[in-house]
Tab-separated table of C-alpha atoms in Angstrom:
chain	number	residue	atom	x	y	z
A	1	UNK	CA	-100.549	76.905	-86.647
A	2	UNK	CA	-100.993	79.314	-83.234
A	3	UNK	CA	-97.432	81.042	-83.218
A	4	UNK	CA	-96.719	83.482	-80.121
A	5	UNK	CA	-93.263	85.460	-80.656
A	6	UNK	CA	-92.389	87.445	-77.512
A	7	UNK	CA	-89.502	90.289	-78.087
A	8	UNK	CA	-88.244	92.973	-76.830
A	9	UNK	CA	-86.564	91.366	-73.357
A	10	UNK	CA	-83.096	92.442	-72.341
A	11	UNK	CA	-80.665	94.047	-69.334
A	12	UNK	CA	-82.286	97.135	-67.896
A	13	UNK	CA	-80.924	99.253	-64.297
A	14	UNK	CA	-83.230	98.861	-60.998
A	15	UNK	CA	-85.761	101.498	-61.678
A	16	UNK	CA	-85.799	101.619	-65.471
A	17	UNK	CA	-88.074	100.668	-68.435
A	18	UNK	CA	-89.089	97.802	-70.574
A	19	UNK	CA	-92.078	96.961	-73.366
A	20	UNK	CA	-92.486	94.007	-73.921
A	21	UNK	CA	-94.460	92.690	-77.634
A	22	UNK	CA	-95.983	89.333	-78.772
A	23	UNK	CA	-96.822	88.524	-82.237
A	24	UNK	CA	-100.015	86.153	-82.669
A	25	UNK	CA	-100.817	84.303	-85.609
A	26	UNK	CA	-102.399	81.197	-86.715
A	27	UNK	CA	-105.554	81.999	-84.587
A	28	UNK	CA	-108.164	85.402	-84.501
A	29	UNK	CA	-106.075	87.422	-82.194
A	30	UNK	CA	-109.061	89.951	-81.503
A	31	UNK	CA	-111.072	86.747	-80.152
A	32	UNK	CA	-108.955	85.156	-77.238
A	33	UNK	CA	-108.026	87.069	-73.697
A	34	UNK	CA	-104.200	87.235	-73.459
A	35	UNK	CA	-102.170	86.958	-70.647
A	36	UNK	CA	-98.533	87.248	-69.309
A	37	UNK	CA	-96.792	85.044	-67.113
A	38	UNK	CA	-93.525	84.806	-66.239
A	39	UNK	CA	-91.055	82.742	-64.048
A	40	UNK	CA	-87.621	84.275	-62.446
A	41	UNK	CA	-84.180	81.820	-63.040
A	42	UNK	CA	-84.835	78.354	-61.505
A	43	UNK	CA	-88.163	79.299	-59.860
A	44	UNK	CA	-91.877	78.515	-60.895
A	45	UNK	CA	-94.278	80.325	-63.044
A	46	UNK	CA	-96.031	83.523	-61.712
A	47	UNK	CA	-99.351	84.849	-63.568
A	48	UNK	CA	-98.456	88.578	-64.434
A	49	UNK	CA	-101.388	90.018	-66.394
A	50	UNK	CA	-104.345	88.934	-68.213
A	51	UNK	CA	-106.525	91.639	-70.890
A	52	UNK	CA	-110.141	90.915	-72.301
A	53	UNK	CA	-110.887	90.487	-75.868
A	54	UNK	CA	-111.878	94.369	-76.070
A	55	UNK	CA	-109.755	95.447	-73.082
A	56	UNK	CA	-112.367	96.288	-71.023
A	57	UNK	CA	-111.189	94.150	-68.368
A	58	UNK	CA	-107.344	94.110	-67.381
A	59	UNK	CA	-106.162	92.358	-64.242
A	60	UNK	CA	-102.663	92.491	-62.455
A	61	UNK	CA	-100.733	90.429	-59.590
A	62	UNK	CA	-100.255	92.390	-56.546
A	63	UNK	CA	-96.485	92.310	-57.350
A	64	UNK	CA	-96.508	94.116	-60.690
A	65	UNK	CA	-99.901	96.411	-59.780
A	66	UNK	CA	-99.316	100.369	-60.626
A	67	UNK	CA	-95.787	99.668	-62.150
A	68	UNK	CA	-96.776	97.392	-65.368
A	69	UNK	CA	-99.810	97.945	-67.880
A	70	UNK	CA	-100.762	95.346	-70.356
A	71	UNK	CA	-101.909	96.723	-73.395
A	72	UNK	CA	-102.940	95.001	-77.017
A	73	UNK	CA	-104.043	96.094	-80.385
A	74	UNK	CA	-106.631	93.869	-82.307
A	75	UNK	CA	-105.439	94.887	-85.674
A	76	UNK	CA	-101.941	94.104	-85.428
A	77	UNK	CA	-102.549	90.900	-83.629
A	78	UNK	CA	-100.325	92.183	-80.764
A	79	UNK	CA	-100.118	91.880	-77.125
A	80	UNK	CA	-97.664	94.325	-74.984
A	81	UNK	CA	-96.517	94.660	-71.532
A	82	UNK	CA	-94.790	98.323	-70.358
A	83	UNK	CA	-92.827	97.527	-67.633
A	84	UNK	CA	-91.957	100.520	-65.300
A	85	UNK	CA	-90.364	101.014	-62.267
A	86	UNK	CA	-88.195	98.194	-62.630
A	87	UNK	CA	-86.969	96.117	-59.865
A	88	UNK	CA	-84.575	93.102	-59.378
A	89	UNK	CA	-87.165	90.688	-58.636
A	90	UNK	CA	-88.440	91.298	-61.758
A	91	UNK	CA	-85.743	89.753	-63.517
A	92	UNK	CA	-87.398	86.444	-65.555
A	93	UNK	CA	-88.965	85.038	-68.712
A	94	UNK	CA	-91.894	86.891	-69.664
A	95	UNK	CA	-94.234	84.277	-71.533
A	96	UNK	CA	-97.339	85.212	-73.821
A	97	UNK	CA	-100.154	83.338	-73.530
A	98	UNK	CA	-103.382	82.775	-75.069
A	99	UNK	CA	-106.338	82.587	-72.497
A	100	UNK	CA	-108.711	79.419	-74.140
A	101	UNK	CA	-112.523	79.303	-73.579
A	102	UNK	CA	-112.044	76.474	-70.980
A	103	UNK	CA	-110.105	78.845	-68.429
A	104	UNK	CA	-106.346	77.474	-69.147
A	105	UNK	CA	-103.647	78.575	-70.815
A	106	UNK	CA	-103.550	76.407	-74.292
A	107	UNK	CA	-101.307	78.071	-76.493
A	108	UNK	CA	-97.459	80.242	-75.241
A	109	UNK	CA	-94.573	81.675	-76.703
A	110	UNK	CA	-90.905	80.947	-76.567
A	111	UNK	CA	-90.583	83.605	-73.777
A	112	UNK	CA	-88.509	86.682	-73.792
A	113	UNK	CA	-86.312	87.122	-70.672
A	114	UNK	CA	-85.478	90.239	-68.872
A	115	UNK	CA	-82.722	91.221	-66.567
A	116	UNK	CA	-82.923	93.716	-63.905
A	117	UNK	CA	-79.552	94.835	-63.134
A	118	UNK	CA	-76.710	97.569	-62.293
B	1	UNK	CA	-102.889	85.590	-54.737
B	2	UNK	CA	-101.456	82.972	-52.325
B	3	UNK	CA	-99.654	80.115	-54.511
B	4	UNK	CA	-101.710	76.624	-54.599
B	5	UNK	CA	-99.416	74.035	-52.561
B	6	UNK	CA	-97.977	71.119	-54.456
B	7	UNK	CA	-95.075	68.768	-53.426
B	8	UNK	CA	-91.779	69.794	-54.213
B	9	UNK	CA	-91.011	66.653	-55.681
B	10	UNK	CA	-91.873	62.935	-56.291
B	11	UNK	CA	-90.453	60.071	-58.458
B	12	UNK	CA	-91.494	56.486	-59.932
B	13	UNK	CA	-90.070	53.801	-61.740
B	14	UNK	CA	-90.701	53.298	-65.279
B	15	UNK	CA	-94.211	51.750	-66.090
B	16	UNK	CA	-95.629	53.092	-62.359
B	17	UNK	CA	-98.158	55.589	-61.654
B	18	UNK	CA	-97.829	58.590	-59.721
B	19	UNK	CA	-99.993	61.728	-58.596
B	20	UNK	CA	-99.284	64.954	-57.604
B	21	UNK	CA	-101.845	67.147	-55.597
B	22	UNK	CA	-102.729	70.728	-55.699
B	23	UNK	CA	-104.339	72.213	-52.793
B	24	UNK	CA	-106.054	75.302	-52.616
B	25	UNK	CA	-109.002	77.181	-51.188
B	26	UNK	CA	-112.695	77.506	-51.820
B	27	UNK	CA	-111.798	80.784	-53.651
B	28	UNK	CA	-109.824	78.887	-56.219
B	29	UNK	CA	-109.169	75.184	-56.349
B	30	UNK	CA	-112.756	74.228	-54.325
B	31	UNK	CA	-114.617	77.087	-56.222
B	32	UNK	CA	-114.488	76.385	-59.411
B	33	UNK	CA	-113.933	73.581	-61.928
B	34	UNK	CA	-111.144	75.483	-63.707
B	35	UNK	CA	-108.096	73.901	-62.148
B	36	UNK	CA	-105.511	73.378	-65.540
B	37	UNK	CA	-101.811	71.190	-65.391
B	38	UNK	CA	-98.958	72.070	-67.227
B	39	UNK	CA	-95.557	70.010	-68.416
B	40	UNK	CA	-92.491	72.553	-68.311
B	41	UNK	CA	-89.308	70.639	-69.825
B	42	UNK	CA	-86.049	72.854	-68.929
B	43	UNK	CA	-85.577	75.808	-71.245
B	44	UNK	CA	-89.207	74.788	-72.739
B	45	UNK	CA	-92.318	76.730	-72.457
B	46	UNK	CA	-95.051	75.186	-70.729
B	47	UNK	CA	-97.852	72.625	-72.210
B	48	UNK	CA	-100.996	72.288	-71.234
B	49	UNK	CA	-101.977	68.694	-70.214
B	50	UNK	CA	-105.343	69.066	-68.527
B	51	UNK	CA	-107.974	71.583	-68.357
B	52	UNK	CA	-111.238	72.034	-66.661
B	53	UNK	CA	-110.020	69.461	-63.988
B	54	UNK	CA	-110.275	66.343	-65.956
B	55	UNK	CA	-110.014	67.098	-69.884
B	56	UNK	CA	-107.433	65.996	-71.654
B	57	UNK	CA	-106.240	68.388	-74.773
B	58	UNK	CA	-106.020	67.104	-78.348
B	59	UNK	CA	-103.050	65.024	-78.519
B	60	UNK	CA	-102.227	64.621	-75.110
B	61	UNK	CA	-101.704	61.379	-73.894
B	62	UNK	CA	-104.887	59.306	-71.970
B	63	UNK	CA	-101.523	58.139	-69.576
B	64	UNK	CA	-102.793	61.982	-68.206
B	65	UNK	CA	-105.553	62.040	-65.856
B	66	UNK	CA	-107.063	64.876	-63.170
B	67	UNK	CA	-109.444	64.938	-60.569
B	68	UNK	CA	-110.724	66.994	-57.419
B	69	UNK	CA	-111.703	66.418	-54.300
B	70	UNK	CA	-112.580	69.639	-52.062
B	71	UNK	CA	-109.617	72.264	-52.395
B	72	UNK	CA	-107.383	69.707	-54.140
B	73	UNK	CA	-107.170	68.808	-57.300
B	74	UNK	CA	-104.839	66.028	-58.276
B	75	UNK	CA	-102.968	64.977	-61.433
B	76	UNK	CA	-101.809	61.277	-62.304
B	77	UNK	CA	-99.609	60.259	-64.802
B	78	UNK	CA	-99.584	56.055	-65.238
B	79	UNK	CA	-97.466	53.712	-66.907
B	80	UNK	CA	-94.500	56.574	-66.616
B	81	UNK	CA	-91.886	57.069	-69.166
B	82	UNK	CA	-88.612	58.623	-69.274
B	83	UNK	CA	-89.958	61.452	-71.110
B	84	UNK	CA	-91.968	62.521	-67.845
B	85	UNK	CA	-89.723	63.492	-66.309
B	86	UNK	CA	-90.455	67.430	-66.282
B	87	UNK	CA	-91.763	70.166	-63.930
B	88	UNK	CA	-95.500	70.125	-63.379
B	89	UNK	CA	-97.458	73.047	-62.365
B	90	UNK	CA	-101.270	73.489	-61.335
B	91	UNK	CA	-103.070	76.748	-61.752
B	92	UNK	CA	-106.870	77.825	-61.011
B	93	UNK	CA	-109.197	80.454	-61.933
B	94	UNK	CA	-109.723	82.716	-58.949
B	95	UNK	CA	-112.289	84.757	-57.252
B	96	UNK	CA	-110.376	87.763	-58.355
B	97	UNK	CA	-110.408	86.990	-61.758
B	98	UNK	CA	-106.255	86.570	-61.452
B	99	UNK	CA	-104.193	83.661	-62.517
B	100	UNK	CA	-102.812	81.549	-59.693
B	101	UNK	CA	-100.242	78.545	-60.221
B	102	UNK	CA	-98.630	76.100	-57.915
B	103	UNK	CA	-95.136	76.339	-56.830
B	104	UNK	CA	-94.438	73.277	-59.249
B	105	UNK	CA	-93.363	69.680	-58.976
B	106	UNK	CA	-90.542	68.108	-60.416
B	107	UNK	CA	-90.908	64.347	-60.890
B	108	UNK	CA	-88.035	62.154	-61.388
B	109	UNK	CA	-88.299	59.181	-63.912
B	110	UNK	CA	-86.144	56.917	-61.708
């Protein structure tokens, strides 16, 4: 069974620091493109981040560019996101989630929320 | 990274159809035949319903159905149930290799 845990969410100041993890299993990790996404309280979802299989290729929304960096390591099945530079408008649930073969997002975690806040 | 357009909201009766559009532009929704739908229940992640335009995942219901016509893509759920009653949300490959979704639909099961 594909199982995507997201952790490491929480209350952080305006101008401060998260890292975000997700745990894969159930599926070889080191073969899919990952992605974040996330969507703020009552709003719609926003595509964060996407890496390549080998991380040669990392995108970013123009929102998040220079201040986040999406990261993963094959060999512990993992997928991060360091957040920097923190700002209220950041404040949502962070989702992980698997990049299929047919373009679309088949497979995402529980989510992992994060407040931006003094 | 402009959000694809989709109705804010629509409703039908039990047993109906309805359809909810998607438009884009020729650098996403017109571009490519990677437009995806997704069911969001509250506090729920998302599902995917239908990929590559038209195909329906394992296990997803045939009540699902997508098409495309120029930049807008379309999703139509028939014979609705109560259980429908969720957000929906497009999304499209891009010319920029980025993710784009739609600002989301909620239908209403009346």
């Amino acid at each position: 069974e594909v199982q995507l845990v997201e952790s490491g969410g929480g209350l952080v100041k305006p101008g401060g620091s998260l890292r975000l993890s997700c745990a894969a299993s159930g599926f070889a990790f080191s073969s899919y493109s990952m992605n974040w996404v996330r969507q703020a309280p009552g709003k719609g979802l926003e595509w964060v981040s996407s890496i390549s299989i080998g991380s040669s290729y990392i995108y970013y929304a123009d929102s998040v560019k220079g201040r986040f960096t999406i990261s993963r390591d094959n060999a512990k099945n993992s997928l991060y996101l360091q957040m920097n530079s923190l700002r209220a408008e950041d404040t949502a649930v962070y989702y992980c989630a698997r990049f299929s073969v047919y373009s679309s997002w088949d497979y995402w975690g529980q989510g992992t929320l994060v407040t931006v806040s003094s | 990274q402009s959000a694809l357009t989709q109705p804010a909201s629509v409703s039908g009766s039990p047993g109906q159809s309805i359809t909810i559009s998607c438009t884009g532009a020729s650098s996403d929704v017109g571009g490519y035949n990677y437009v995806s739908w997704y069911q969001q229940h509250p506090g729920k992640a998302p599902k995917l319903m239908i990929y590559d335009v038209s195909n329906r995942p394992s296990g997803v219901s045939n009540r699902f159905s997508g098409s495309k016509s120029g930049n807008t893509a379309s999703l139509t759920i028939s014979g609705l149930q109560a259980e429908d009653e969720a957000d929906y949300y497009c999304s499209s490959y891009t010319s920029s290799s980025t993710g784009v979704f739609g600002g989301g639909t909620k239908l209403t099961v009346l």
